[in-house]
PDB file of C-alpha atoms in Angstrom:
ATOM      1  CA  MET A   1       0.000   0.000   0.000  1.00 39.00           C
ATOM      2  CA  ALA A   2       1.553   3.290  -1.061  1.00 40.00           C
ATOM      3  CA  ASP A   3       2.029   6.094   1.414  1.00 40.00           C
ATOM      4  CA  ALA A   4      -0.732   8.639   1.043  1.00 45.00           C
ATOM      5  CA  VAL A   5       1.492  11.569   1.978  1.00 47.00           C
ATOM      6  CA  VAL A   6       4.980  12.282   0.671  1.00 51.00           C
ATOM      7  CA  GLY A   7       7.501  11.567   3.408  1.00 60.00           C
ATOM      8  CA  ARG A   8       5.028   9.558   5.454  1.00 77.00           C
ATOM      9  CA  GLY A   9       6.561   6.275   6.498  1.00 89.00           C
ATOM     10  CA  SER A  10       4.957   3.338   8.256  1.00 95.00           C
ATOM     11  CA  PRO A  11       6.701   1.596  11.170  1.00 96.00           C
ATOM     12  CA  ALA A  12       7.406  -1.598   9.175  1.00 97.00           C
ATOM     13  CA  ALA A  13       7.847  -0.089   5.695  1.00 96.00           C
ATOM     14  CA  ALA A  14      11.465  -1.230   5.553  1.00 97.00           C
ATOM     15  CA  TYR A  15      10.290  -4.856   5.748  1.00 98.00           C
ATOM     16  CA  ALA A  16       7.960  -4.853   2.731  1.00 97.00           C
ATOM     17  CA  ASP A  17      10.421  -6.603   0.396  1.00 97.00           C
ATOM     18  CA  ARG A  18      11.442  -9.183   2.984  1.00 97.00           C
ATOM     19  CA  PHE A  19       7.793  -9.866   3.829  1.00 97.00           C
ATOM     20  CA  ALA A  20       7.058 -10.367   0.126  1.00 96.00           C
ATOM     21  CA  ALA A  21      10.009 -12.739  -0.277  1.00 94.00           C
ATOM     22  CA  ALA A  22       8.999 -14.755   2.778  1.00 94.00           C
ATOM     23  CA  SER A  23       5.453 -15.012   1.400  1.00 95.00           C
ATOM     24  CA  ALA A  24       6.516 -16.384  -1.980  1.00 91.00           C
ATOM     25  CA  GLY A  25       5.995 -20.035  -1.055  1.00 85.00           C
ATOM     26  CA  GLY A  26       2.368 -19.606  -0.047  1.00 86.00           C
ATOM     27  CA  ALA A  27       2.491 -21.436   3.294  1.00 93.00           C
ATOM     28  CA  ILE A  28       2.866 -18.155   5.135  1.00 96.00           C
ATOM     29  CA  ARG A  29       2.050 -14.578   4.189  1.00 97.00           C
ATOM     30  CA  LEU A  30       3.518 -11.619   6.037  1.00 98.00           C
ATOM     31  CA  ALA A  31       2.575  -8.015   5.359  1.00 98.00           C
ATOM     32  CA  GLU A  32       1.874  -4.684   6.987  1.00 98.00           C
ATOM     33  CA  ILE A  33      -1.373  -2.756   6.710  1.00 98.00           C
ATOM     34  CA  PRO A  34      -0.098   0.728   7.496  1.00 96.00           C
ATOM     35  CA  PHE A  35      -1.948   3.796   8.701  1.00 97.00           C
ATOM     36  CA  LEU A  36      -5.207   2.206   9.830  1.00 98.00           C
ATOM     37  CA  THR A  37      -7.306   4.403  12.106  1.00 98.00           C
ATOM     38  CA  HIS A  38      -7.317   3.207  15.729  1.00 98.00           C
ATOM     39  CA  LEU A  39      -9.713   4.829  18.200  1.00 98.00           C
ATOM     40  CA  ASN A  40      -9.765   3.801  21.848  1.00 98.00           C
ATOM     41  CA  VAL A  41     -13.309   4.131  23.193  1.00 98.00           C
ATOM     42  CA  ARG A  42     -14.319   3.962  26.860  1.00 98.00           C
ATOM     43  CA  ALA A  43     -17.971   3.948  27.915  1.00 97.00           C
ATOM     44  CA  ASP A  44     -20.393   2.269  30.289  1.00 96.00           C
ATOM     45  CA  PRO A  45     -21.404  -0.894  28.387  1.00 95.00           C
ATOM     46  CA  ALA A  46     -24.775  -0.914  30.167  1.00 93.00           C
ATOM     47  CA  GLY A  47     -25.481   2.748  29.455  1.00 92.00           C
ATOM     48  CA  PRO A  48     -27.516   4.091  26.535  1.00 94.00           C
ATOM     49  CA  ALA A  49     -24.447   5.721  24.976  1.00 96.00           C
ATOM     50  CA  ALA A  50     -22.870   2.344  24.182  1.00 96.00           C
ATOM     51  CA  GLU A  51     -25.867   1.272  22.141  1.00 95.00           C
ATOM     52  CA  ARG A  52     -26.075   4.658  20.404  1.00 97.00           C
ATOM     53  CA  ILE A  53     -22.355   4.468  19.525  1.00 97.00           C
ATOM     54  CA  GLY A  54     -22.886   1.058  17.945  1.00 97.00           C
ATOM     55  CA  THR A  55     -25.792   2.455  15.935  1.00 96.00           C
ATOM     56  CA  ALA A  56     -23.755   5.478  14.836  1.00 97.00           C
ATOM     57  CA  LEU A  57     -20.925   3.225  13.668  1.00 97.00           C
ATOM     58  CA  ALA A  58     -23.347   0.672  12.162  1.00 97.00           C
ATOM     59  CA  VAL A  59     -21.315  -1.897  14.122  1.00 97.00           C
ATOM     60  CA  PRO A  60     -22.402  -2.880  17.647  1.00 96.00           C
ATOM     61  CA  LEU A  61     -19.843  -2.646  20.422  1.00 97.00           C
ATOM     62  CA  PRO A  62     -19.085  -6.268  21.408  1.00 97.00           C
ATOM     63  CA  VAL A  63     -19.954  -7.128  24.996  1.00 95.00           C
ATOM     64  CA  GLU A  64     -18.441 -10.614  25.202  1.00 96.00           C
ATOM     65  CA  PRO A  65     -14.797 -10.728  26.363  1.00 97.00           C
ATOM     66  CA  GLY A  66     -12.419 -11.050  23.425  1.00 97.00           C
ATOM     67  CA  ALA A  67     -15.163 -10.620  20.831  1.00 98.00           C
ATOM     68  CA  VAL A  68     -14.859  -8.761  17.536  1.00 98.00           C
ATOM     69  CA  THR A  69     -17.629  -7.170  15.492  1.00 98.00           C
ATOM     70  CA  GLU A  70     -17.265  -5.960  11.909  1.00 97.00           C
ATOM     71  CA  GLY A  71     -19.147  -4.031   9.268  1.00 96.00           C
ATOM     72  CA  ARG A  72     -19.018  -0.998   6.993  1.00 94.00           C
ATOM     73  CA  GLY A  73     -15.221  -1.216   6.791  1.00 96.00           C
ATOM     74  CA  LEU A  74     -14.814  -1.080  10.577  1.00 98.00           C
ATOM     75  CA  THR A  75     -13.588  -3.656  13.064  1.00 98.00           C
ATOM     76  CA  VAL A  76     -14.428  -3.197  16.756  1.00 98.00           C
ATOM     77  CA  LEU A  77     -12.388  -5.119  19.323  1.00 98.00           C
ATOM     78  CA  TRP A  78     -13.391  -5.809  22.919  1.00 98.00           C
ATOM     79  CA  LEU A  79     -10.408  -4.821  25.096  1.00 98.00           C
ATOM     80  CA  GLY A  80     -12.093  -4.707  28.482  1.00 97.00           C
ATOM     81  CA  PRO A  81     -15.498  -4.446  30.194  1.00 96.00           C
ATOM     82  CA  ASP A  82     -15.767  -0.759  29.257  1.00 97.00           C
ATOM     83  CA  GLU A  83     -13.086  -0.439  26.566  1.00 98.00           C
ATOM     84  CA  TRP A  84     -13.047  -1.022  22.816  1.00 98.00           C
ATOM     85  CA  LEU A  85     -10.704  -0.392  19.918  1.00 98.00           C
ATOM     86  CA  VAL A  86     -12.359   0.819  16.726  1.00 98.00           C
ATOM     87  CA  VAL A  87     -10.183   0.036  13.693  1.00 98.00           C
ATOM     88  CA  GLY A  88     -11.018   1.718  10.411  1.00 98.00           C
ATOM     89  CA  PRO A  89      -9.493   2.958   7.172  1.00 98.00           C
ATOM     90  CA  ASP A  90      -6.706   5.494   6.928  1.00 97.00           C
ATOM     91  CA  GLY A  91      -7.895   9.054   7.433  1.00 96.00           C
ATOM     92  CA  ALA A  92     -11.190   8.163   9.121  1.00 97.00           C
ATOM     93  CA  ALA A  93     -10.269   9.200  12.674  1.00 97.00           C
ATOM     94  CA  ARG A  94     -11.861  12.662  12.734  1.00 97.00           C
ATOM     95  CA  GLU A  95     -15.160  11.584  11.209  1.00 97.00           C
ATOM     96  CA  LEU A  96     -15.442   8.490  13.413  1.00 98.00           C
ATOM     97  CA  ARG A  97     -14.530  10.454  16.526  1.00 97.00           C
ATOM     98  CA  GLU A  98     -17.259  13.011  15.760  1.00 97.00           C
ATOM     99  CA  ARG A  99     -19.844  10.279  15.175  1.00 97.00           C
ATOM    100  CA  ILE A 100     -18.987   8.662  18.493  1.00 97.00           C
ATOM    101  CA  ARG A 101     -19.066  11.949  20.418  1.00 95.00           C
ATOM    102  CA  ASP A 102     -22.372  12.958  18.831  1.00 96.00           C
ATOM    103  CA  ALA A 103     -23.824   9.559  19.749  1.00 96.00           C
ATOM    104  CA  ALA A 104     -22.653   9.970  23.358  1.00 94.00           C
ATOM    105  CA  ALA A 105     -25.011  12.963  23.645  1.00 89.00           C
ATOM    106  CA  GLY A 106     -23.384  14.397  26.749  1.00 84.00           C
ATOM    107  CA  GLU A 107     -22.788  11.120  28.561  1.00 92.00           C
ATOM    108  CA  HIS A 108     -19.323  10.379  29.881  1.00 92.00           C
ATOM    109  CA  VAL A 109     -17.472   8.735  27.002  1.00 96.00           C
ATOM    110  CA  SER A 110     -13.767   8.837  26.193  1.00 97.00           C
ATOM    111  CA  VAL A 111     -12.585   8.711  22.567  1.00 97.00           C
ATOM    112  CA  VAL A 112      -8.837   8.851  21.941  1.00 97.00           C
ATOM    113  CA  ASP A 113      -7.116   8.619  18.569  1.00 98.00           C
ATOM    114  CA  VAL A 114      -4.260   6.137  19.069  1.00 97.00           C
ATOM    115  CA  SER A 115      -3.610   5.563  15.358  1.00 96.00           C
ATOM    116  CA  ALA A 116       0.046   6.608  15.579  1.00 94.00           C
ATOM    117  CA  GLN A 117       0.626   4.316  18.547  1.00 95.00           C
ATOM    118  CA  ARG A 118       0.658   1.042  16.617  1.00 95.00           C
ATOM    119  CA  THR A 119       0.708  -0.609  13.234  1.00 98.00           C
ATOM    120  CA  THR A 120      -0.996  -3.718  11.886  1.00 98.00           C
ATOM    121  CA  LEU A 121       1.042  -6.714  10.795  1.00 98.00           C
ATOM    122  CA  VAL A 122      -0.633  -9.546   8.892  1.00 98.00           C
ATOM    123  CA  VAL A 123       0.247 -13.189   9.492  1.00 98.00           C
ATOM    124  CA  ALA A 124      -1.753 -15.428   7.158  1.00 97.00           C
ATOM    125  CA  GLY A 125      -1.505 -18.691   5.246  1.00 96.00           C
ATOM    126  CA  GLU A 126      -1.819 -22.327   6.292  1.00 95.00           C
ATOM    127  CA  ARG A 127       1.139 -22.106   8.712  1.00 96.00           C
ATOM    128  CA  ALA A 128       0.154 -18.791  10.340  1.00 97.00           C
ATOM    129  CA  ARG A 129      -0.836 -20.435  13.626  1.00 97.00           C
ATOM    130  CA  ASP A 130       2.432 -22.398  13.690  1.00 96.00           C
ATOM    131  CA  VAL A 131       4.476 -19.226  13.264  1.00 97.00           C
ATOM    132  CA  LEU A 132       2.630 -17.376  16.021  1.00 98.00           C
ATOM    133  CA  ALA A 133       2.777 -20.385  18.351  1.00 97.00           C
ATOM    134  CA  HIS A 134       6.574 -20.013  18.450  1.00 97.00           C
ATOM    135  CA  GLY A 135       6.163 -16.931  20.619  1.00 98.00           C
ATOM    136  CA  CYS A 136       2.593 -16.806  21.921  1.00 97.00           C
ATOM    137  CA  ALA A 137       1.218 -18.729  24.905  1.00 96.00           C
ATOM    138  CA  LEU A 138      -2.420 -18.551  23.759  1.00 97.00           C
ATOM    139  CA  ASP A 139      -4.162 -21.691  22.515  1.00 97.00           C
ATOM    140  CA  LEU A 140      -4.476 -20.686  18.867  1.00 96.00           C
ATOM    141  CA  HIS A 141      -6.510 -23.695  17.768  1.00 95.00           C
ATOM    142  CA  PRO A 142      -9.575 -22.524  15.782  1.00 94.00           C
ATOM    143  CA  ARG A 143     -11.978 -24.040  18.311  1.00 94.00           C
ATOM    144  CA  GLU A 144     -10.463 -21.811  21.020  1.00 95.00           C
ATOM    145  CA  PHE A 145      -9.376 -18.761  19.050  1.00 97.00           C
ATOM    146  CA  GLY A 146     -11.237 -18.722  15.765  1.00 95.00           C
ATOM    147  CA  PRO A 147     -12.401 -15.857  13.562  1.00 93.00           C
ATOM    148  CA  GLY A 148     -14.121 -13.082  15.437  1.00 95.00           C
ATOM    149  CA  ARG A 149     -11.831 -13.258  18.473  1.00 98.00           C
ATOM    150  CA  CYS A 150      -9.136 -10.957  19.831  1.00 98.00           C
ATOM    151  CA  ALA A 151      -6.809 -10.917  22.814  1.00 98.00           C
ATOM    152  CA  GLN A 152      -4.252  -8.652  24.395  1.00 98.00           C
ATOM    153  CA  THR A 153      -1.264 -10.919  24.812  1.00 98.00           C
ATOM    154  CA  LEU A 154       2.502 -11.248  24.481  1.00 98.00           C
ATOM    155  CA  LEU A 155       4.143 -12.272  21.234  1.00 98.00           C
ATOM    156  CA  ALA A 156       7.872 -12.852  21.636  1.00 97.00           C
ATOM    157  CA  ARG A 157       7.698 -10.858  24.896  1.00 96.00           C
ATOM    158  CA  THR A 158       6.117  -7.903  23.102  1.00 97.00           C
ATOM    159  CA  GLY A 159       2.656  -6.664  24.036  1.00 97.00           C
ATOM    160  CA  VAL A 160       0.277  -6.992  21.086  1.00 98.00           C
ATOM    161  CA  VAL A 161      -3.403  -7.222  20.288  1.00 98.00           C
ATOM    162  CA  LEU A 162      -3.937 -10.424  18.320  1.00 98.00           C
ATOM    163  CA  VAL A 163      -7.030 -10.527  16.098  1.00 98.00           C
ATOM    164  CA  THR A 164      -8.237 -13.584  14.197  1.00 98.00           C
ATOM    165  CA  ARG A 165      -9.402 -12.987  10.629  1.00 95.00           C
ATOM    166  CA  GLU A 166     -11.001 -15.316   8.105  1.00 91.00           C
ATOM    167  CA  ASP A 167      -7.672 -15.536   6.271  1.00 90.00           C
ATOM    168  CA  GLY A 168      -5.229 -15.304   9.177  1.00 95.00           C
ATOM    169  CA  PHE A 169      -4.342 -12.861  11.924  1.00 98.00           C
ATOM    170  CA  TRP A 170      -3.763  -9.201  12.569  1.00 98.00           C
ATOM    171  CA  VAL A 171      -0.970  -8.428  15.008  1.00 98.00           C
ATOM    172  CA  LEU A 172      -1.460  -4.904  16.350  1.00 98.00           C
ATOM    173  CA  VAL A 173       1.923  -3.882  17.700  1.00 98.00           C
ATOM    174  CA  ARG A 174       3.236  -0.625  19.085  1.00 97.00           C
ATOM    175  CA  SER A 175       5.125   1.390  16.495  1.00 96.00           C
ATOM    176  CA  SER A 176       8.281   1.387  18.606  1.00 96.00           C
ATOM    177  CA  PHE A 177       8.282  -2.442  18.603  1.00 98.00           C
ATOM    178  CA  ALA A 178       7.265  -2.921  14.963  1.00 98.00           C
ATOM    179  CA  ALA A 179      10.796  -3.569  13.689  1.00 98.00           C
ATOM    180  CA  TYR A 180      11.448  -6.084  16.467  1.00 98.00           C
ATOM    181  CA  ALA A 181       8.153  -7.866  15.758  1.00 98.00           C
ATOM    182  CA  ALA A 182       8.852  -7.902  12.018  1.00 98.00           C
ATOM    183  CA  GLU A 183      12.299  -9.425  12.535  1.00 98.00           C
ATOM    184  CA  TRP A 184      10.880 -11.998  14.928  1.00 98.00           C
ATOM    185  CA  LEU A 185       8.108 -13.004  12.504  1.00 98.00           C
ATOM    186  CA  LEU A 186      10.583 -13.379   9.650  1.00 97.00           C
ATOM    187  CA  ASP A 187      12.799 -15.567  11.804  1.00 96.00           C
ATOM    188  CA  ALA A 188       9.893 -17.669  13.117  1.00 96.00           C
ATOM    189  CA  ALA A 189       8.598 -18.152   9.562  1.00 96.00           C
ATOM    190  CA  VAL A 190      11.868 -19.386   8.051  1.00 94.00           C
ATOM    191  CA  GLU A 191      11.014 -23.093   8.213  1.00 91.00           C
ATOM    192  CA  TYR A 192       7.710 -22.463   6.411  1.00 90.00           C
ATOM    193  CA  THR A 193       8.972 -20.122   3.684  1.00 83.00           C
ATOM    194  CA  ALA A 194      10.165 -20.699   0.147  1.00 58.00           C
ATOM    195  CA  ALA A 195      13.505 -22.480  -0.229  1.00 50.00           C
ATOM    196  CA  GLU A 196      15.008 -19.551  -2.112  1.00 43.00           C
ATOM    197  CA  TYR A 197      14.222 -17.254   0.837  1.00 42.00           C
ATOM    198  CA  ARG A 198      15.800 -19.680   3.320  1.00 46.00           C
ATOM    199  CA  GLY A 199      18.939 -19.886   1.225  1.00 43.00           C
TER     200      GLY A 199
END
């Protein structure tokens, strides 16, 4: 994905070619989705504002621990009993923030743009779970952690938000740890990558 602004660089941009090379064999696919909007939302889940926010976003705020809801280009992650992360397209932060604040209608709701705090790494392919299992203590079997689930966890001793997708995983990692996470993923993926990359 090309940078939208001249001089704008994503935290893992330097790894694009190595990710592509590691993905050549098809068993594993590594990539970065840069510049996604990330809004941290805090509200009373039992209050009327939470329901109105879901309506305004056209995606309900999940109430089950570790649940994910999706729609209209947005992904909403349950981070805690009164905390969610709204993930959307690049450049959507202002509009989404205004929709959430309007929906709150004076109730106590916190909306913080944390888009610059982290980036999104993709780990997909038939061996994605094997790669992540090298450094993650979660049970990643689909019956325990299938699509529509998320968790705040450690991956190779780095705090991440792990999100299951239909085609793999998102690893939301702090920008300052993106290079470390990228290097770790490349190393963990070596045994599943194309022979020419391993050479």
